[in-house]
Amino acid sequence: MPKIVYLDTLPAQNGIDILENQSSIEVVKINSNGNYKKSFLELETAHAYQVSAARDEVPKMFQVNEEFLSKTPNLLLVSSGGAGFDTIDVEACTKKGILVVNQTGGNAEAVAEHALGMMISLLKKINVSDRALRKGWDGERTEFLGLNLLNKTIGIVGLGNTGGRVAEICIKAFNCKVLSYDPYLNDERFKKLGVIKSKLEDLLSESDIVTVHIPLNNETKNMINLDFFSKMKKGSYFVTTSRGSIHNEDDLDKVINCSHLSGAGLDVWEKEPPNSSHKLLKHKNVIATPHIAGVTKDSRNKMSEFVAKQLLTIMGGGIAERPVNPSVLEVFKNKLKNLDN
């Protein structure tokens, strides 16, 4: 019988209920703060492993890397609890023919709405006026003179599920001109959404707001640096709800200090949560949230359902709907067949 081991929990209880209320696949829970040896005794015989996508929530020993894989010889599948897969070394898994899947799209609506909320708050200076009122402000309202989102130019880096939803809202609700940079998508995707396919430099120089919706990997780590920020339109805003380590926090601090950018909305950080003394938290024109864009009841339930149903489908011989490394699908299928035999 195939065996699934999950670490601590799933995004919501409904997914756990789906996994445990069936009898064709063994399901075992291990705890990150439990007995290490007992946990790895379970993992030694596991065929699938479910782990959170948030790297600061998962102890290093339970993150999937070469050392972890050396202790889990029967592993065929690793499933991330989110759209990201920061806790999984995909390259190491691919080398061993281990399939990696994620839950992309499950929290797209929540993250898109969060990004839009940050955009509106930055333009309308809601965060700045809120801070001022709490300190006893009694001045002229024009100190908080803001801008409308209507008819602005929005640059979207990454036009996947979340980026696409941001584009849809900006176009339909606010009549925005939307530019997007995503070299991995065909022209049809851009046309369908009514988005202008753009070179990155053009997007940066023309956009009033740049919002980022890409995964963290070797290609994107530190991709958004001083050069990127310097090419952004003077007075524009930067928003990211993707992953920490994609944008360089020191470089962002520099361009805000010199007033090249008017502000930023940050949901993701190099270290999560950031220390209260973090330099970017000192800026009045920076909105900060602790990686909660996708954390809504609605999205957690959807993500948890995605996790459970995909795990059961794949381990039951069905199709992997959200593979991260599809090049190993055939290898995985053959291994699964051998397991059944």
Short mmCIF file of C-alpha atoms in Angstrom, two decimals:
data_model
loop_
_atom_site.label_atom_id
_atom_site.label_comp_id
_atom_site.label_asym_id
_atom_site.label_seq_id
_atom_site.Cartn_x
_atom_site.Cartn_y
_atom_site.Cartn_z
CA MET A 1 0.00 0.00 0.00
CA PRO A 2 1.36 3.46 -0.89
CA LYS A 3 2.30 5.58 2.11
CA ILE A 4 1.97 9.35 2.47
CA VAL A 5 3.71 11.17 5.31
CA TYR A 6 2.81 14.77 6.07
CA LEU A 7 4.68 17.15 8.35
CA ASP A 8 2.68 18.84 11.12
CA THR A 9 -0.44 19.83 9.21
CA LEU A 10 -2.01 20.83 5.90
CA PRO A 11 -3.17 24.36 5.06
CA ALA A 12 -6.59 23.56 6.59
CA GLN A 13 -8.39 20.71 8.33
CA ASN A 14 -10.51 19.79 5.30
CA GLY A 15 -7.46 18.41 3.51
CA ILE A 16 -6.52 16.24 6.49
CA ASP A 17 -10.08 14.92 6.57
CA ILE A 18 -9.87 13.99 2.88
CA LEU A 19 -6.57 12.14 3.40
CA GLU A 20 -7.63 10.29 6.52
CA ASN A 21 -11.14 9.33 5.42
CA GLN A 22 -9.98 6.80 2.87
CA SER A 23 -8.44 3.36 3.14
CA SER A 24 -6.53 2.74 -0.10
CA ILE A 25 -3.43 4.73 0.93
CA GLU A 26 -1.69 4.82 4.31
CA VAL A 27 -1.43 8.33 5.76
CA VAL A 28 0.93 9.19 8.63
CA LYS A 29 1.50 12.48 10.42
CA ILE A 30 4.90 13.42 11.83
CA ASN A 31 5.71 16.44 14.01
CA SER A 32 8.60 18.81 13.45
CA ASN A 33 8.99 19.20 17.21
CA GLY A 34 8.55 15.49 17.90
CA ASN A 35 10.97 12.59 18.17
CA TYR A 36 13.42 12.99 15.28
CA LYS A 37 14.31 9.30 15.03
CA LYS A 38 10.68 8.17 15.03
CA SER A 39 9.85 10.70 12.33
CA PHE A 40 12.57 9.42 10.05
CA LEU A 41 11.57 5.84 10.68
CA GLU A 42 8.25 6.78 9.12
CA LEU A 43 9.94 8.75 6.34
CA GLU A 44 12.23 5.81 5.49
CA THR A 45 9.23 3.86 4.23
CA ALA A 46 7.28 6.83 2.83
CA HIS A 47 6.42 7.00 -0.86
CA ALA A 48 5.10 10.56 -0.73
CA TYR A 49 6.02 13.47 1.54
CA GLN A 50 3.90 16.56 2.14
CA VAL A 51 5.68 19.67 3.47
CA SER A 52 4.93 23.37 3.91
CA ALA A 53 6.28 25.80 1.32
CA ALA A 54 7.37 28.35 3.94
CA ARG A 55 11.07 27.83 4.64
CA ASP A 56 11.02 29.62 7.99
CA GLU A 57 8.26 27.31 9.24
CA VAL A 58 10.05 24.05 8.46
CA PRO A 59 13.13 22.92 10.43
CA LYS A 60 16.13 22.35 8.18
CA MET A 61 16.18 18.61 8.89
CA PHE A 62 12.71 18.26 7.35
CA GLN A 63 13.41 20.36 4.28
CA VAL A 64 13.92 18.29 1.16
CA ASN A 65 17.58 18.40 0.11
CA GLU A 66 20.23 15.82 -0.75
CA GLU A 67 20.77 14.87 2.90
CA PHE A 68 17.03 14.40 3.45
CA LEU A 69 16.73 12.31 0.29
CA SER A 70 19.59 10.07 1.42
CA LYS A 71 17.43 9.12 4.42
CA THR A 72 14.22 8.52 2.43
CA PRO A 73 15.12 5.78 -0.07
CA ASN A 74 11.53 4.88 -1.01
CA LEU A 75 10.37 8.39 -1.76
CA LEU A 76 8.65 8.87 -5.14
CA LEU A 77 6.82 12.14 -4.66
CA VAL A 78 7.25 15.41 -2.74
CA SER A 79 4.33 17.80 -2.45
CA SER A 80 4.58 21.44 -1.46
CA GLY A 81 1.74 22.93 0.56
CA GLY A 82 1.72 26.12 -1.50
CA ALA A 83 2.42 27.55 -4.90
CA GLY A 84 6.06 28.02 -3.94
CA PHE A 85 8.50 25.25 -3.10
CA ASP A 86 11.20 26.98 -1.07
CA THR A 87 11.58 23.96 1.23
CA ILE A 88 12.31 21.58 -1.65
CA ASP A 89 15.48 21.22 -3.69
CA VAL A 90 13.81 20.48 -7.00
CA GLU A 91 17.08 19.78 -8.80
CA ALA A 92 18.08 17.16 -6.22
CA CYS A 93 14.66 15.52 -6.55
CA THR A 94 14.85 15.53 -10.34
CA LYS A 95 18.24 13.82 -10.27
CA LYS A 96 16.71 11.00 -8.24
CA GLY A 97 13.60 10.78 -10.40
CA ILE A 98 11.36 12.09 -7.62
CA LEU A 99 8.30 14.02 -8.74
CA VAL A 100 7.68 17.42 -7.14
CA VAL A 101 4.22 19.00 -7.20
CA ASN A 102 2.81 22.24 -5.83
CA GLN A 103 -0.58 23.86 -5.38
CA THR A 104 -0.25 26.72 -7.86
CA GLY A 105 -3.49 28.60 -8.36
CA GLY A 106 -4.97 27.58 -5.03
CA ASN A 107 -4.41 30.95 -3.38
CA ALA A 108 -4.21 33.10 -6.53
CA GLU A 109 -7.33 35.10 -5.67
CA ALA A 110 -6.18 35.87 -2.14
CA VAL A 111 -2.69 36.94 -3.24
CA ALA A 112 -4.03 39.02 -6.13
CA GLU A 113 -6.45 40.83 -3.83
CA HIS A 114 -3.64 41.49 -1.34
CA ALA A 115 -1.45 42.98 -4.07
CA LEU A 116 -4.33 45.19 -5.20
CA GLY A 117 -4.94 46.25 -1.61
CA MET A 118 -1.32 47.30 -1.29
CA MET A 119 -1.47 49.24 -4.55
CA ILE A 120 -4.54 51.20 -3.49
CA SER A 121 -3.18 51.82 0.00
CA LEU A 122 0.10 53.14 -1.40
CA LEU A 123 -1.56 55.40 -3.95
CA LYS A 124 -4.13 56.73 -1.48
CA LYS A 125 -1.52 56.97 1.33
CA ILE A 126 -3.80 55.02 3.64
CA ASN A 127 -0.86 53.55 5.54
CA VAL A 128 0.81 56.94 5.99
CA SER A 129 -2.34 58.68 7.23
CA ASP A 130 -3.13 55.78 9.54
CA ARG A 131 0.27 56.08 11.22
CA ALA A 132 -0.09 59.85 11.51
CA LEU A 133 -3.52 59.67 13.15
CA ARG A 134 -2.30 57.19 15.72
CA LYS A 135 0.42 59.69 16.68
CA GLY A 136 -2.05 62.57 17.15
CA TRP A 137 -1.89 64.26 13.74
CA ASP A 138 -3.99 67.44 13.39
CA GLY A 139 -2.86 69.03 10.14
CA GLU A 140 -4.10 69.67 6.61
CA ARG A 141 -5.64 66.76 4.69
CA THR A 142 -3.62 67.73 1.62
CA GLU A 143 -0.55 66.35 3.38
CA PHE A 144 -1.93 62.97 2.28
CA LEU A 145 -2.69 63.96 -1.30
CA GLY A 146 -2.81 60.68 -3.18
CA LEU A 147 -3.55 59.22 -6.59
CA ASN A 148 -6.29 57.13 -8.16
CA LEU A 149 -5.57 53.68 -9.52
CA LEU A 150 -7.92 54.41 -12.45
CA ASN A 151 -6.12 54.59 -15.81
CA LYS A 152 -2.66 53.96 -14.35
CA THR A 153 -0.05 51.77 -16.04
CA ILE A 154 0.62 48.55 -14.14
CA GLY A 155 3.65 46.35 -14.78
CA ILE A 156 3.26 42.70 -13.86
CA VAL A 157 6.35 40.51 -13.63
CA GLY A 158 5.04 36.96 -14.01
CA LEU A 159 1.67 36.39 -15.68
CA GLY A 160 0.73 33.06 -14.10
CA ASN A 161 -2.37 32.39 -12.03
CA THR A 162 -1.87 35.28 -9.61
CA GLY A 163 -0.35 37.77 -12.05
CA GLY A 164 -3.14 37.01 -14.49
CA ARG A 165 -5.80 37.67 -11.86
CA VAL A 166 -4.13 40.99 -10.92
CA ALA A 167 -4.21 41.95 -14.60
CA GLU A 168 -7.87 41.04 -14.89
CA ILE A 169 -8.88 43.17 -11.90
CA CYS A 170 -6.75 46.15 -12.93
CA ILE A 171 -8.15 46.13 -16.47
CA LYS A 172 -11.80 45.45 -15.72
CA ALA A 173 -12.21 47.44 -12.52
CA PHE A 174 -9.75 50.29 -13.02
CA ASN A 175 -9.26 50.57 -16.80
CA CYS A 176 -5.51 50.22 -16.31
CA LYS A 177 -3.00 49.72 -19.07
CA VAL A 178 -1.25 46.51 -18.11
CA LEU A 179 2.22 45.52 -19.28
CA SER A 180 3.67 42.14 -18.43
CA TYR A 181 7.01 40.41 -18.66
CA ASP A 182 6.97 36.62 -18.67
CA PRO A 183 9.31 34.89 -21.12
CA TYR A 184 7.83 31.47 -20.38
CA LEU A 185 4.32 32.14 -21.64
CA ASN A 186 3.07 32.22 -25.24
CA ASP A 187 1.44 35.23 -26.89
CA GLU A 188 -2.02 33.70 -26.52
CA ARG A 189 -1.90 34.11 -22.73
CA PHE A 190 -1.26 37.85 -23.07
CA LYS A 191 -3.94 38.32 -25.73
CA LYS A 192 -6.54 36.42 -23.72
CA LEU A 193 -6.03 38.70 -20.73
CA GLY A 194 -5.76 41.91 -22.75
CA VAL A 195 -2.22 42.46 -21.50
CA ILE A 196 0.63 44.02 -23.47
CA LYS A 197 3.62 41.70 -23.75
CA SER A 198 6.61 43.78 -22.80
CA LYS A 199 10.36 43.70 -22.47
CA LEU A 200 11.40 44.02 -18.84
CA GLU A 201 13.19 47.34 -19.33
CA ASP A 202 10.16 48.87 -21.07
CA LEU A 203 7.86 47.63 -18.34
CA LEU A 204 10.03 49.16 -15.64
CA SER A 205 10.39 52.53 -17.31
CA GLU A 206 6.68 52.93 -18.15
CA SER A 207 4.82 51.49 -15.15
CA ASP A 208 3.35 53.52 -12.30
CA ILE A 209 3.33 50.36 -10.19
CA VAL A 210 5.39 47.20 -10.65
CA THR A 211 4.00 44.08 -8.99
CA VAL A 212 5.90 40.77 -8.82
CA HIS A 213 4.37 37.28 -9.11
CA ILE A 214 7.17 34.79 -9.83
CA PRO A 215 8.60 31.77 -7.99
CA LEU A 216 11.92 31.75 -6.16
CA ASN A 217 14.53 29.64 -7.95
CA ASN A 218 18.15 29.90 -9.08
CA GLU A 219 17.15 32.19 -11.93
CA THR A 220 15.06 34.63 -9.90
CA LYS A 221 17.07 34.84 -6.66
CA ASN A 222 18.26 38.45 -6.29
CA MET A 223 16.80 39.18 -9.75
CA ILE A 224 15.26 42.39 -8.43
CA ASN A 225 18.28 44.43 -7.46
CA LEU A 226 19.64 47.97 -7.74
CA ASP A 227 19.78 47.77 -11.52
CA PHE A 228 16.12 46.67 -11.64
CA PHE A 229 14.95 49.39 -9.24
CA SER A 230 17.01 52.09 -10.97
CA LYS A 231 15.26 51.33 -14.26
CA MET A 232 11.83 51.80 -12.70
CA LYS A 233 9.96 55.01 -13.49
CA LYS A 234 10.86 57.76 -11.01
CA GLY A 235 8.09 58.15 -8.45
CA SER A 236 6.61 54.71 -9.13
CA TYR A 237 5.76 52.01 -6.58
CA PHE A 238 7.05 48.47 -6.04
CA VAL A 239 4.83 45.66 -4.76
CA THR A 240 5.76 42.04 -4.16
CA THR A 241 3.71 39.14 -2.84
CA SER A 242 5.90 36.45 -4.41
CA ARG A 243 8.87 35.23 -2.35
CA GLY A 244 11.59 36.76 -0.22
CA SER A 245 15.13 36.68 -1.67
CA ILE A 246 13.84 37.60 -5.14
CA HIS A 247 14.19 41.29 -4.34
CA ASN A 248 17.31 42.69 -2.70
CA GLU A 249 16.19 44.45 0.49
CA ASP A 250 19.31 46.62 0.81
CA ASP A 251 18.93 47.86 -2.76
CA LEU A 252 15.25 48.63 -2.24
CA ASP A 253 16.14 50.63 0.86
CA LYS A 254 18.61 52.68 -1.21
CA VAL A 255 16.12 53.65 -3.91
CA ILE A 256 13.48 54.58 -1.33
CA ASN A 257 16.00 56.65 0.64
CA CYS A 258 16.93 58.65 -2.44
CA SER A 259 13.21 59.08 -3.36
CA HIS A 260 13.57 57.32 -6.70
CA LEU A 261 10.56 55.22 -5.70
CA SER A 262 7.51 56.66 -3.94
CA GLY A 263 7.01 53.57 -1.82
CA ALA A 264 6.65 49.82 -1.65
CA GLY A 265 4.30 47.10 -0.51
CA LEU A 266 6.13 44.06 0.84
CA ASP A 267 4.52 40.79 1.91
CA VAL A 268 7.66 38.65 1.58
CA TRP A 269 11.07 38.92 3.22
CA GLU A 270 14.55 37.40 3.29
CA LYS A 271 13.88 36.39 6.89
CA GLU A 272 10.26 35.87 7.86
CA PRO A 273 9.05 37.60 9.84
CA PRO A 274 11.58 40.42 9.56
CA ASN A 275 13.08 41.88 12.74
CA SER A 276 11.26 44.94 14.06
CA SER A 277 14.51 46.87 13.54
CA HIS A 278 14.57 46.10 9.80
CA LYS A 279 15.53 49.20 7.84
CA LEU A 280 12.60 48.91 5.43
CA LEU A 281 10.15 49.01 8.36
CA LYS A 282 11.43 52.49 9.21
CA HIS A 283 9.95 54.00 6.05
CA LYS A 284 6.48 55.54 6.34
CA ASN A 285 5.85 54.81 2.67
CA VAL A 286 6.46 51.06 2.99
CA ILE A 287 3.52 48.75 3.70
CA ALA A 288 4.70 45.59 5.45
CA THR A 289 2.86 42.33 5.98
CA PRO A 290 4.34 39.01 7.19
CA HIS A 291 3.77 36.72 4.17
CA ILE A 292 0.01 36.64 4.68
CA ALA A 293 -1.21 37.47 1.16
CA GLY A 294 -2.46 33.94 0.61
CA VAL A 295 -3.56 33.34 4.18
CA THR A 296 -7.34 33.58 4.06
CA LYS A 297 -9.88 30.98 5.18
CA ASP A 298 -11.07 30.63 1.61
CA SER A 299 -7.64 30.09 0.10
CA ARG A 300 -6.41 27.80 2.89
CA ASN A 301 -9.40 25.53 2.40
CA LYS A 302 -8.85 25.49 -1.34
CA MET A 303 -5.11 24.84 -1.02
CA SER A 304 -5.69 22.05 1.47
CA GLU A 305 -8.19 20.40 -0.84
CA PHE A 306 -5.71 20.75 -3.71
CA VAL A 307 -3.00 19.08 -1.60
CA ALA A 308 -5.08 16.11 -0.49
CA LYS A 309 -6.82 15.38 -3.76
CA GLN A 310 -3.66 15.69 -5.83
CA LEU A 311 -1.71 13.39 -3.51
CA LEU A 312 -4.42 10.74 -3.56
CA THR A 313 -4.90 11.04 -7.31
CA ILE A 314 -1.20 10.72 -8.13
CA MET A 315 -0.49 7.91 -5.70
CA GLY A 316 -3.59 6.15 -7.04
CA GLY A 317 -2.10 6.19 -10.54
CA GLY A 318 -3.84 9.34 -11.79
CA ILE A 319 -2.55 12.48 -13.48
CA ALA A 320 -0.38 15.03 -11.65
CA GLU A 321 -2.19 18.31 -12.21
CA ARG A 322 0.54 20.62 -10.92
CA PRO A 323 3.99 19.11 -11.54
CA VAL A 324 7.01 21.31 -10.86
CA ASN A 325 9.50 19.00 -12.64
CA PRO A 326 7.42 17.32 -15.38
CA SER A 327 10.57 15.85 -16.95
CA VAL A 328 10.46 13.02 -14.38
CA LEU A 329 6.81 12.09 -14.89
CA GLU A 330 7.59 8.95 -16.90
CA VAL A 331 10.24 7.85 -14.42
CA PHE A 332 7.78 8.43 -11.60
CA LYS A 333 5.03 6.44 -13.34
CA ASN A 334 7.35 3.47 -13.83
CA LYS A 335 8.40 3.56 -10.17
CA LEU A 336 4.78 3.70 -9.08
CA LYS A 337 3.93 0.70 -11.27
CA ASN A 338 6.76 -1.26 -9.70
CA LEU A 339 5.43 -0.32 -6.28
CA ASP A 340 2.03 -1.75 -7.19
CA ASN A 341 3.68 -4.95 -8.39
#
